[in-house]
GROMACS .gro file of N, CA and C in nm:
model
  462
    1MET      N    1 -10.519  11.283   5.553
    1MET     CA    2 -10.541  11.396   5.465
    1MET      C    3 -10.627  11.348   5.348
    2ASN      N    4 -10.730  11.425   5.311
    2ASN     CA    5 -10.815  11.381   5.201
    2ASN      C    6 -10.743  11.396   5.067
    3SER      N    7 -10.798  11.334   4.964
    3SER     CA    8 -10.729  11.328   4.835
    3SER      C    9 -10.710  11.465   4.771
    4ARG      N   10 -10.807  11.556   4.787
    4ARG     CA   11 -10.793  11.690   4.728
    4ARG      C   12 -10.679  11.767   4.796
    5ARG      N   13 -10.675  11.758   4.928
    5ARG     CA   14 -10.568  11.828   5.000
    5ARG      C   15 -10.432  11.767   4.969
    6LEU      N   16 -10.428  11.635   4.953
    6LEU     CA   17 -10.301  11.570   4.916
    6LEU      C   18 -10.257  11.614   4.777
    7PHE      N   19 -10.352  11.623   4.684
    7PHE     CA   20 -10.317  11.667   4.549
    7PHE      C   21 -10.268  11.812   4.551
    8ASP      N   22 -10.333  11.898   4.627
    8ASP     CA   23 -10.289  12.038   4.638
    8ASP      C   24 -10.149  12.045   4.699
    9LYS      N   25 -10.123  11.962   4.799
    9LYS     CA   26  -9.989  11.955   4.859
    9LYS      C   27  -9.888  11.906   4.756
   10PHE      N   28  -9.927  11.808   4.676
   10PHE     CA   29  -9.839  11.755   4.571
   10PHE      C   30  -9.805  11.866   4.470
   11LYS      N   31  -9.904  11.944   4.430
   11LYS     CA   32  -9.878  12.053   4.335
   11LYS      C   33  -9.782  12.156   4.394
   12GLU      N   34  -9.800  12.189   4.522
   12GLU     CA   35  -9.709  12.282   4.589
   12GLU      C   36  -9.567  12.228   4.592
   13GLU      N   37  -9.554  12.101   4.629
   13GLU     CA   38  -9.421  12.040   4.640
   13GLU      C   39  -9.352  12.031   4.503
   14LEU      N   40  -9.430  12.015   4.397
   14LEU     CA   41  -9.371  12.014   4.262
   14LEU      C   42  -9.302  12.145   4.230
   15LEU      N   43  -9.355  12.255   4.282
   15LEU     CA   44  -9.300  12.388   4.252
   15LEU      C   45  -9.175  12.421   4.333
   16GLU      N   46  -9.152  12.347   4.441
   16GLU     CA   47  -9.034  12.373   4.524
   16GLU      C   48  -8.908  12.331   4.449
   17LYS      N   49  -8.822  12.427   4.423
   17LYS     CA   50  -8.701  12.401   4.344
   17LYS      C   51  -8.605  12.304   4.413
   18ASN      N   52  -8.602  12.304   4.547
   18ASN     CA   53  -8.505  12.220   4.619
   18ASN      C   54  -8.550  12.076   4.638
   19ASN      N   55  -8.675  12.046   4.612
   19ASN     CA   56  -8.724  11.909   4.627
   19ASN      C   57  -8.668  11.820   4.517
   20ILE      N   58  -8.644  11.697   4.552
   20ILE     CA   59  -8.603  11.598   4.451
   20ILE      C   60  -8.729  11.544   4.385
   21LYS      N   61  -8.728  11.541   4.252
   21LYS     CA   62  -8.842  11.491   4.175
   21LYS      C   63  -8.794  11.376   4.089
   22ILE      N   64  -8.861  11.263   4.105
   22ILE     CA   65  -8.821  11.142   4.033
   22ILE      C   66  -8.940  11.088   3.955
   23VAL      N   67  -8.916  11.052   3.829
   23VAL     CA   68  -9.016  10.986   3.746
   23VAL      C   69  -8.972  10.840   3.734
   24SER      N   70  -9.059  10.750   3.776
   24SER     CA   71  -9.027  10.608   3.772
   24SER      C   72  -9.115  10.540   3.666
   25THR      N   73  -9.049  10.466   3.578
   25THR     CA   74  -9.119  10.398   3.468
   25THR      C   75  -9.074  10.252   3.462
   26ILE      N   76  -9.142  10.177   3.378
   26ILE     CA   77  -9.108  10.036   3.355
   26ILE      C   78  -9.080  10.019   3.205
   27SER      N   79  -8.973   9.945   3.176
   27SER     CA   80  -8.940   9.921   3.036
   27SER      C   81  -9.030   9.812   2.978
   28GLU      N   82  -9.021   9.793   2.847
   28GLU     CA   83  -9.101   9.690   2.783
   28GLU      C   84  -9.063   9.550   2.832
   29ASN      N   85  -8.942   9.536   2.888
   29ASN     CA   86  -8.897   9.407   2.943
   29ASN      C   87  -8.927   9.395   3.092
   30GLY      N   88  -8.992   9.495   3.149
   30GLY     CA   89  -9.029   9.489   3.290
   30GLY      C   90  -8.926   9.543   3.387
   31TYR      N   91  -8.819   9.606   3.335
   31TYR     CA   92  -8.716   9.661   3.423
   31TYR      C   93  -8.756   9.801   3.470
   32PRO      N   94  -8.744   9.825   3.601
   32PRO     CA   95  -8.775   9.959   3.650
   32PRO      C   96  -8.664  10.058   3.617
   33SER      N   97  -8.701  10.182   3.603
   33SER     CA   98  -8.605  10.287   3.572
   33SER      C   99  -8.652  10.416   3.638
   34ILE      N  100  -8.557  10.498   3.679
   34ILE     CA  101  -8.593  10.629   3.733
   34ILE      C  102  -8.519  10.737   3.658
   35ALA      N  103  -8.579  10.855   3.658
   35ALA     CA  104  -8.516  10.972   3.598
   35ALA      C  105  -8.541  11.090   3.692
   36PHE      N  106  -8.436  11.164   3.721
   36PHE     CA  107  -8.450  11.286   3.801
   36PHE      C  108  -8.489  11.398   3.706
   37ARG      N  109  -8.601  11.463   3.734
   37ARG     CA  110  -8.650  11.569   3.645
   37ARG      C  111  -8.699  11.688   3.727
   38ASN      N  112  -8.646  11.806   3.697
   38ASN     CA  113  -8.693  11.928   3.764
   38ASN      C  114  -8.813  11.990   3.694
   39CYS      N  115  -8.833  11.957   3.570
   39CYS     CA  116  -8.937  12.024   3.491
   39CYS      C  117  -9.069  11.947   3.497
   40LEU      N  118  -9.124  11.939   3.618
   40LEU     CA  119  -9.253  11.877   3.645
   40LEU      C  120  -9.342  11.980   3.714
   41PHE      N  121  -9.467  11.991   3.671
   41PHE     CA  122  -9.560  12.084   3.733
   41PHE      C  123  -9.702  12.044   3.696
   42ALA      N  124  -9.800  12.106   3.761
   42ALA     CA  125  -9.941  12.081   3.730
   42ALA      C  126  -9.994  12.195   3.644
   43ASN      N  127 -10.078  12.162   3.547
   43ASN     CA  128 -10.140  12.267   3.465
   43ASN      C  129 -10.274  12.307   3.527
   44SER      N  130 -10.347  12.394   3.460
   44SER     CA  131 -10.473  12.446   3.514
   44SER      C  132 -10.583  12.340   3.520
   45GLU      N  133 -10.568  12.229   3.447
   45GLU     CA  134 -10.666  12.119   3.451
   45GLU      C  135 -10.626  12.011   3.552
   46ASP      N  136 -10.529  12.041   3.639
   46ASP     CA  137 -10.479  11.946   3.739
   46ASP      C  138 -10.416  11.822   3.677
   47GLU      N  139 -10.359  11.838   3.560
   47GLU     CA  140 -10.281  11.732   3.498
   47GLU      C  141 -10.134  11.760   3.532
   48ILE      N  142 -10.056  11.655   3.542
   48ILE     CA  143  -9.913  11.670   3.566
   48ILE      C  144  -9.843  11.679   3.431
   49ILE      N  145  -9.760  11.779   3.418
   49ILE     CA  146  -9.685  11.803   3.295
   49ILE      C  147  -9.538  11.770   3.321
   50LEU      N  148  -9.481  11.689   3.234
   50LEU     CA  149  -9.338  11.660   3.237
   50LEU      C  150  -9.278  11.709   3.106
   51LEU      N  151  -9.181  11.797   3.116
   51LEU     CA  152  -9.109  11.844   2.999
   51LEU      C  153  -8.984  11.757   2.985
   52GLU      N  154  -8.987  11.670   2.886
   52GLU     CA  155  -8.879  11.573   2.866
   52GLU      C  156  -8.778  11.629   2.766
   53PRO      N  157  -8.653  11.649   2.810
   53PRO     CA  158  -8.555  11.714   2.724
   53PRO      C  159  -8.486  11.624   2.622
   54VAL      N  160  -8.480  11.493   2.646
   54VAL     CA  161  -8.395  11.407   2.563
   54VAL      C  162  -8.479  11.306   2.486
   55GLU      N  163  -8.475  11.318   2.355
   55GLU     CA  164  -8.553  11.232   2.266
   55GLU      C  165  -8.521  11.084   2.285
   56THR      N  166  -8.394  11.051   2.301
   56THR     CA  167  -8.352  10.911   2.306
   56THR      C  168  -8.330  10.858   2.447
   57SER      N  169  -8.376  10.932   2.547
   57SER     CA  170  -8.354  10.889   2.686
   57SER      C  171  -8.433  10.762   2.717
   58VAL      N  172  -8.385  10.688   2.815
   58VAL     CA  173  -8.456  10.571   2.863
   58VAL      C  174  -8.594  10.613   2.914
   59ASN      N  175  -8.598  10.727   2.981
   59ASN     CA  176  -8.725  10.778   3.034
   59ASN      C  177  -8.826  10.801   2.920
   60ASN      N  178  -8.784  10.864   2.814
   60ASN     CA  179  -8.873  10.892   2.701
   60ASN      C  180  -8.922  10.762   2.636
   61ARG      N  181  -8.832  10.666   2.620
   61ARG     CA  182  -8.870  10.536   2.563
   61ARG      C  183  -8.972  10.465   2.652
   62ASN      N  184  -8.946  10.465   2.784
   62ASN     CA  185  -9.036  10.398   2.876
   62ASN      C  186  -9.171  10.468   2.885
   63LEU      N  187  -9.173  10.600   2.877
   63LEU     CA  188  -9.299  10.673   2.876
   63LEU      C  189  -9.379  10.639   2.750
   64THR      N  190  -9.310  10.623   2.638
   64THR     CA  191  -9.377  10.583   2.514
   64THR      C  192  -9.439  10.445   2.531
   65TYR      N  193  -9.363  10.353   2.589
   65TYR     CA  194  -9.415  10.218   2.617
   65TYR      C  195  -9.537  10.227   2.710
   66SER      N  196  -9.528  10.315   2.810
   66SER     CA  197  -9.638  10.329   2.906
   66SER      C  198  -9.766  10.379   2.841
   67ILE      N  199  -9.755  10.472   2.748
   67ILE     CA  200  -9.876  10.525   2.684
   67ILE      C  201  -9.933  10.421   2.587
   68TRP      N  202  -9.848  10.346   2.521
   68TRP     CA  203  -9.895  10.244   2.426
   68TRP      C  204  -9.968  10.132   2.497
   69PHE      N  205  -9.917  10.090   2.613
   69PHE     CA  206  -9.970   9.971   2.680
   69PHE      C  207 -10.037  10.003   2.814
   70ASN      N  208 -10.073  10.130   2.832
   70ASN     CA  209 -10.149  10.174   2.949
   70ASN      C  210 -10.082  10.132   3.081
   71LYS      N  211  -9.952  10.157   3.091
   71LYS     CA  212  -9.877  10.127   3.213
   71LYS      C  213  -9.872  10.253   3.300
   72LYS      N  214  -9.868  10.234   3.429
   72LYS     CA  215  -9.864  10.344   3.524
   72LYS      C  216  -9.724  10.402   3.534
   73VAL      N  217  -9.720  10.528   3.576
   73VAL     CA  218  -9.596  10.599   3.602
   73VAL      C  219  -9.602  10.642   3.748
   74LEU      N  220  -9.489  10.640   3.816
   74LEU     CA  221  -9.483  10.686   3.954
   74LEU      C  222  -9.398  10.812   3.960
   75ILE      N  223  -9.451  10.915   4.021
   75ILE     CA  224  -9.376  11.039   4.041
   75ILE      C  225  -9.351  11.052   4.191
   76ALA      N  226  -9.225  11.059   4.228
   76ALA     CA  227  -9.188  11.068   4.369
   76ALA      C  228  -9.129  11.205   4.398
   77LEU      N  229  -9.172  11.263   4.509
   77LEU     CA  230  -9.119  11.392   4.555
   77LEU      C  231  -9.060  11.373   4.694
   78TRP      N  232  -8.945  11.432   4.720
   78TRP     CA  233  -8.879  11.422   4.850
   78TRP      C  234  -8.831  11.560   4.890
   79ASN      N  235  -8.860  11.600   5.016
   79ASN     CA  236  -8.828  11.737   5.058
   79ASN      C  237  -8.717  11.749   5.161
   80PHE      N  238  -8.642  11.645   5.188
   80PHE     CA  239  -8.528  11.645   5.280
   80PHE      C  240  -8.567  11.665   5.426
   81GLU      N  241  -8.694  11.663   5.458
   81GLU     CA  242  -8.737  11.673   5.597
   81GLU      C  243  -8.801  11.542   5.642
   82GLY      N  244  -8.769  11.434   5.573
   82GLY     CA  245  -8.827  11.305   5.607
   82GLY      C  246  -8.966  11.286   5.552
   83TYR      N  247  -9.004  11.370   5.457
   83TYR     CA  248  -9.141  11.366   5.404
   83TYR      C  249  -9.137  11.355   5.253
   84GLY      N  250  -9.224  11.269   5.200
   84GLY     CA  251  -9.233  11.255   5.056
   84GLY      C  252  -9.375  11.224   5.013
   85LEU      N  253  -9.398  11.239   4.884
   85LEU     CA  254  -9.527  11.207   4.824
   85LEU      C  255  -9.503  11.120   4.703
   86LEU      N  256  -9.588  11.021   4.685
   86LEU     CA  257  -9.583  10.934   4.567
   86LEU      C  258  -9.714  10.951   4.491
   87ALA      N  259  -9.704  10.986   4.364
   87ALA     CA  260  -9.823  11.001   4.280
   87ALA      C  261  -9.820  10.894   4.172
   88TYR      N  262  -9.924  10.810   4.171
   88TYR     CA  263  -9.940  10.711   4.066
   88TYR      C  264 -10.020  10.778   3.956
   89ALA      N  265  -9.969  10.772   3.833
   89ALA     CA  266 -10.031  10.847   3.725
   89ALA      C  267 -10.047  10.763   3.599
   90THR      N  268 -10.143  10.806   3.517
   90THR     CA  269 -10.166  10.747   3.385
   90THR      C  270 -10.136  10.853   3.282
   91ILE      N  271 -10.063  10.815   3.178
   91ILE     CA  272 -10.033  10.910   3.072
   91ILE      C  273 -10.156  10.929   2.985
   92LYS      N  274 -10.194  11.055   2.967
   92LYS     CA  275 -10.310  11.087   2.885
   92LYS      C  276 -10.271  11.112   2.740
   93ARG      N  277 -10.160  11.185   2.722
   93ARG     CA  278 -10.116  11.216   2.586
   93ARG      C  279  -9.974  11.268   2.590
   94VAL      N  280  -9.914  11.275   2.473
   94VAL     CA  281  -9.781  11.334   2.457
   94VAL      C  282  -9.791  11.438   2.347
   95ILE      N  283  -9.725  11.550   2.369
   95ILE     CA  284  -9.727  11.661   2.272
   95ILE      C  285  -9.586  11.676   2.217
   96ILE      N  286  -9.572  11.669   2.084
   96ILE     CA  287  -9.440  11.680   2.023
   96ILE      C  288  -9.431  11.790   1.917
   97SER      N  289  -9.544  11.858   1.891
   97SER     CA  290  -9.541  11.967   1.793
   97SER      C  291  -9.667  12.051   1.809
   98GLY      N  292  -9.671  12.162   1.736
   98GLY     CA  293  -9.791  12.246   1.735
   98GLY      C  294  -9.782  12.362   1.833
   99LYS      N  295  -9.890  12.439   1.839
   99LYS     CA  296  -9.895  12.559   1.922
   99LYS      C  297  -9.881  12.529   2.071
  100GLU      N  298  -9.946  12.423   2.116
  100GLU     CA  299  -9.935  12.388   2.257
  100GLU      C  300  -9.791  12.348   2.292
  101PHE      N  301  -9.725  12.274   2.202
  101PHE     CA  302  -9.585  12.238   2.224
  101PHE      C  303  -9.499  12.363   2.230
  102GLU      N  304  -9.525  12.458   2.139
  102GLU     CA  305  -9.447  12.582   2.136
  102GLU      C  306  -9.460  12.660   2.267
  103LYS      N  307  -9.580  12.659   2.326
  103LYS     CA  308  -9.602  12.726   2.455
  103LYS      C  309  -9.513  12.663   2.563
  104TYR      N  310  -9.511  12.531   2.568
  104TYR     CA  311  -9.428  12.464   2.667
  104TYR      C  312  -9.279  12.478   2.636
  105TYR      N  313  -9.245  12.483   2.508
  105TYR     CA  314  -9.106  12.501   2.468
  105TYR      C  315  -9.053  12.636   2.519
  106GLU      N  316  -9.133  12.741   2.504
  106GLU     CA  317  -9.095  12.874   2.554
  106GLU      C  318  -9.077  12.870   2.706
  107LEU      N  319  -9.169  12.806   2.775
  107LEU     CA  320  -9.160  12.793   2.920
  107LEU      C  321  -9.032  12.719   2.958
  108TYR      N  322  -9.003  12.612   2.885
  108TYR     CA  323  -8.884  12.532   2.913
  108TYR      C  324  -8.757  12.615   2.895
  109LEU      N  325  -8.751  12.691   2.788
  109LEU     CA  326  -8.633  12.774   2.763
  109LEU      C  327  -8.616  12.881   2.870
  110ASN      N  328  -8.726  12.944   2.909
  110ASN     CA  329  -8.719  13.056   3.004
  110ASN      C  330  -8.707  13.012   3.149
  111ASP      N  331  -8.793  12.921   3.193
  111ASP     CA  332  -8.797  12.884   3.335
  111ASP      C  333  -8.699  12.775   3.374
  112TYR      N  334  -8.669  12.687   3.283
  112TYR     CA  335  -8.582  12.574   3.316
  112TYR      C  336  -8.446  12.583   3.248
  113ARG      N  337  -8.426  12.689   3.172
  113ARG     CA  338  -8.299  12.713   3.103
  113ARG      C  339  -8.254  12.594   3.019
  114GLY      N  340  -8.352  12.528   2.963
  114GLY     CA  341  -8.322  12.412   2.879
  114GLY      C  342  -8.273  12.456   2.743
  115THR      N  343  -8.217  12.363   2.670
  115THR     CA  344  -8.169  12.393   2.536
  115THR      C  345  -8.255  12.332   2.428
  116ASP      N  346  -8.319  12.220   2.458
  116ASP     CA  347  -8.405  12.156   2.361
  116ASP      C  348  -8.512  12.078   2.436
  117LEU      N  349  -8.625  12.060   2.373
  117LEU     CA  350  -8.736  11.988   2.435
  117LEU      C  351  -8.783  11.880   2.339
  118ALA      N  352  -8.784  11.756   2.384
  118ALA     CA  353  -8.824  11.644   2.299
  118ALA      C  354  -8.974  11.622   2.302
  119ALA      N  355  -9.034  11.628   2.423
  119ALA     CA  356  -9.175  11.594   2.435
  119ALA      C  357  -9.234  11.657   2.561
  120VAL      N  358  -9.364  11.676   2.555
  120VAL     CA  359  -9.441  11.721   2.671
  120VAL      C  360  -9.536  11.607   2.706
  121TRP      N  361  -9.515  11.547   2.822
  121TRP     CA  362  -9.598  11.436   2.866
  121TRP      C  363  -9.705  11.488   2.960
  122VAL      N  364  -9.830  11.452   2.932
  122VAL     CA  365  -9.945  11.496   3.011
  122VAL      C  366 -10.001  11.374   3.083
  123MET      N  367 -10.007  11.383   3.217
  123MET     CA  368 -10.048  11.269   3.298
  123MET      C  369 -10.162  11.305   3.392
  124ALA      N  370 -10.248  11.210   3.417
  124ALA     CA  371 -10.356  11.223   3.515
  124ALA      C  372 -10.316  11.146   3.640
  125VAL      N  373 -10.329  11.211   3.753
  125VAL     CA  374 -10.295  11.146   3.880
  125VAL      C  375 -10.409  11.055   3.923
  126ASP      N  376 -10.376  10.928   3.948
  126ASP     CA  377 -10.475  10.830   3.993
  126ASP      C  378 -10.484  10.825   4.145
  127ASN      N  379 -10.369  10.836   4.209
  127ASN     CA  380 -10.365  10.822   4.354
  127ASN      C  381 -10.238  10.887   4.407
  128ILE      N  382 -10.246  10.945   4.526
  128ILE     CA  383 -10.129  11.003   4.592
  128ILE      C  384 -10.122  10.947   4.733
  129VAL      N  385 -10.002  10.908   4.773
  129VAL     CA  386  -9.981  10.861   4.909
  129VAL      C  387  -9.864  10.936   4.971
  130GLU      N  388  -9.873  10.957   5.101
  130GLU     CA  389  -9.763  11.017   5.175
  130GLU      C  390  -9.664  10.908   5.210
  131THR      N  391  -9.537  10.945   5.214
  131THR     CA  392  -9.434  10.847   5.245
  131THR      C  393  -9.320  10.917   5.318
  132GLY      N  394  -9.225  10.839   5.359
  132GLY     CA  395  -9.110  10.891   5.432
  132GLY      C  396  -9.095  10.817   5.562
  133GLU      N  397  -8.977  10.822   5.618
  133GLU     CA  398  -8.949  10.746   5.740
  133GLU      C  399  -9.043  10.783   5.853
  134LYS      N  400  -9.063  10.912   5.877
  134LYS     CA  401  -9.148  10.955   5.989
  134LYS      C  402  -9.291  10.905   5.971
  135ILE      N  403  -9.344  10.917   5.853
  135ILE     CA  404  -9.482  10.874   5.826
  135ILE      C  405  -9.495  10.723   5.837
  136GLU      N  406  -9.398  10.650   5.782
  136GLU     CA  407  -9.405  10.504   5.788
  136GLU      C  408  -9.392  10.453   5.931
  137ILE      N  409  -9.310  10.517   6.014
  137ILE     CA  410  -9.298  10.477   6.154
  137ILE      C  411  -9.429  10.501   6.227
  138LEU      N  412  -9.490  10.618   6.204
  138LEU     CA  413  -9.620  10.648   6.267
  138LEU      C  414  -9.727  10.549   6.222
  139GLN      N  415  -9.729  10.518   6.092
  139GLN     CA  416  -9.828  10.423   6.041
  139GLN      C  417  -9.809  10.286   6.105
  140GLU      N  418  -9.685  10.243   6.118
  140GLU     CA  419  -9.658  10.113   6.179
  140GLU      C  420  -9.700  10.113   6.326
  141GLN      N  421  -9.668  10.220   6.397
  141GLN     CA  422  -9.706  10.229   6.539
  141GLN      C  423  -9.858  10.228   6.555
  142ASN      N  424  -9.929  10.297   6.468
  142ASN     CA  425 -10.075  10.300   6.476
  142ASN      C  426 -10.137  10.167   6.437
  143ARG      N  427 -10.084  10.104   6.335
  143ARG     CA  428 -10.139   9.980   6.284
  143ARG      C  429 -10.109   9.862   6.376
  144TYR      N  430  -9.989   9.862   6.435
  144TYR     CA  431  -9.945   9.749   6.518
  144TYR      C  432  -9.903   9.799   6.656
  145SER      N  433  -9.991   9.867   6.722
  145SER     CA  434  -9.957   9.930   6.850
  145SER      C  435  -9.914   9.830   6.957
  146GLY      N  436  -9.961   9.708   6.951
  146GLY     CA  437  -9.926   9.608   7.052
  146GLY      C  438  -9.801   9.530   7.021
  147ILE      N  439  -9.739   9.556   6.910
  147ILE     CA  440  -9.622   9.480   6.867
  147ILE      C  441  -9.499   9.568   6.878
  148GLY      N  442  -9.394   9.516   6.933
  148GLY     CA  443  -9.268   9.589   6.944
  148GLY      C  444  -9.152   9.502   6.901
  149HIS      N  445  -9.038   9.562   6.889
  149HIS     CA  446  -8.916   9.488   6.856
  149HIS      C  447  -8.867   9.418   6.981
  150LEU      N  448  -8.829   9.291   6.973
  150LEU     CA  449  -8.783   9.214   7.088
  150LEU      C  450  -8.661   9.277   7.154
  151ASP      N  451  -8.573   9.335   7.078
  151ASP     CA  452  -8.451   9.394   7.136
  151ASP      C  453  -8.483   9.516   7.224
  152ARG      N  454  -8.599   9.573   7.212
  152ARG     CA  455  -8.637   9.688   7.295
  152ARG      C  456  -8.695   9.644   7.429
  153PHE      N  457  -8.728   9.518   7.442
  153PHE     CA  458  -8.785   9.468   7.568
  153PHE      C  459  -8.678   9.419   7.664
  154ILE      N  460  -8.557   9.410   7.622
  154ILE     CA  461  -8.449   9.354   7.705
  154ILE      C  462  -8.386   9.462   7.789
   0.00000   0.00000   0.00000
């Protein structure tokens, strides 16, 4: 699948309420961390928007570290059918006040039934890859067609 079609598929999957959405970050000490977040979507400029509800969350701290030191963020989507997408992203900016923040705050209150909004993280997608057991098995079979598991030959 070409990159534009993958990105369009990623945007569609972000809107699916039943999909699991995970934001993966790295701490300043190099420890990985994940956060489950439903309030992820793409804006009209094809940027990924994360509405972060908790000011003091590990996720918010790690995102701050990522923007300061130009670290990548991984957004994982899983649809329970053995299919997932991984988007590697760079944080472009964070919005914490002003008219644009107020627009997202209203959206957060209405669409996500949130109570408070700490920050709006704006990310640019660098790369998207398909993942999941079915895809990885097919990739392995295509890449190593002549190789099999020894226990299957007995």
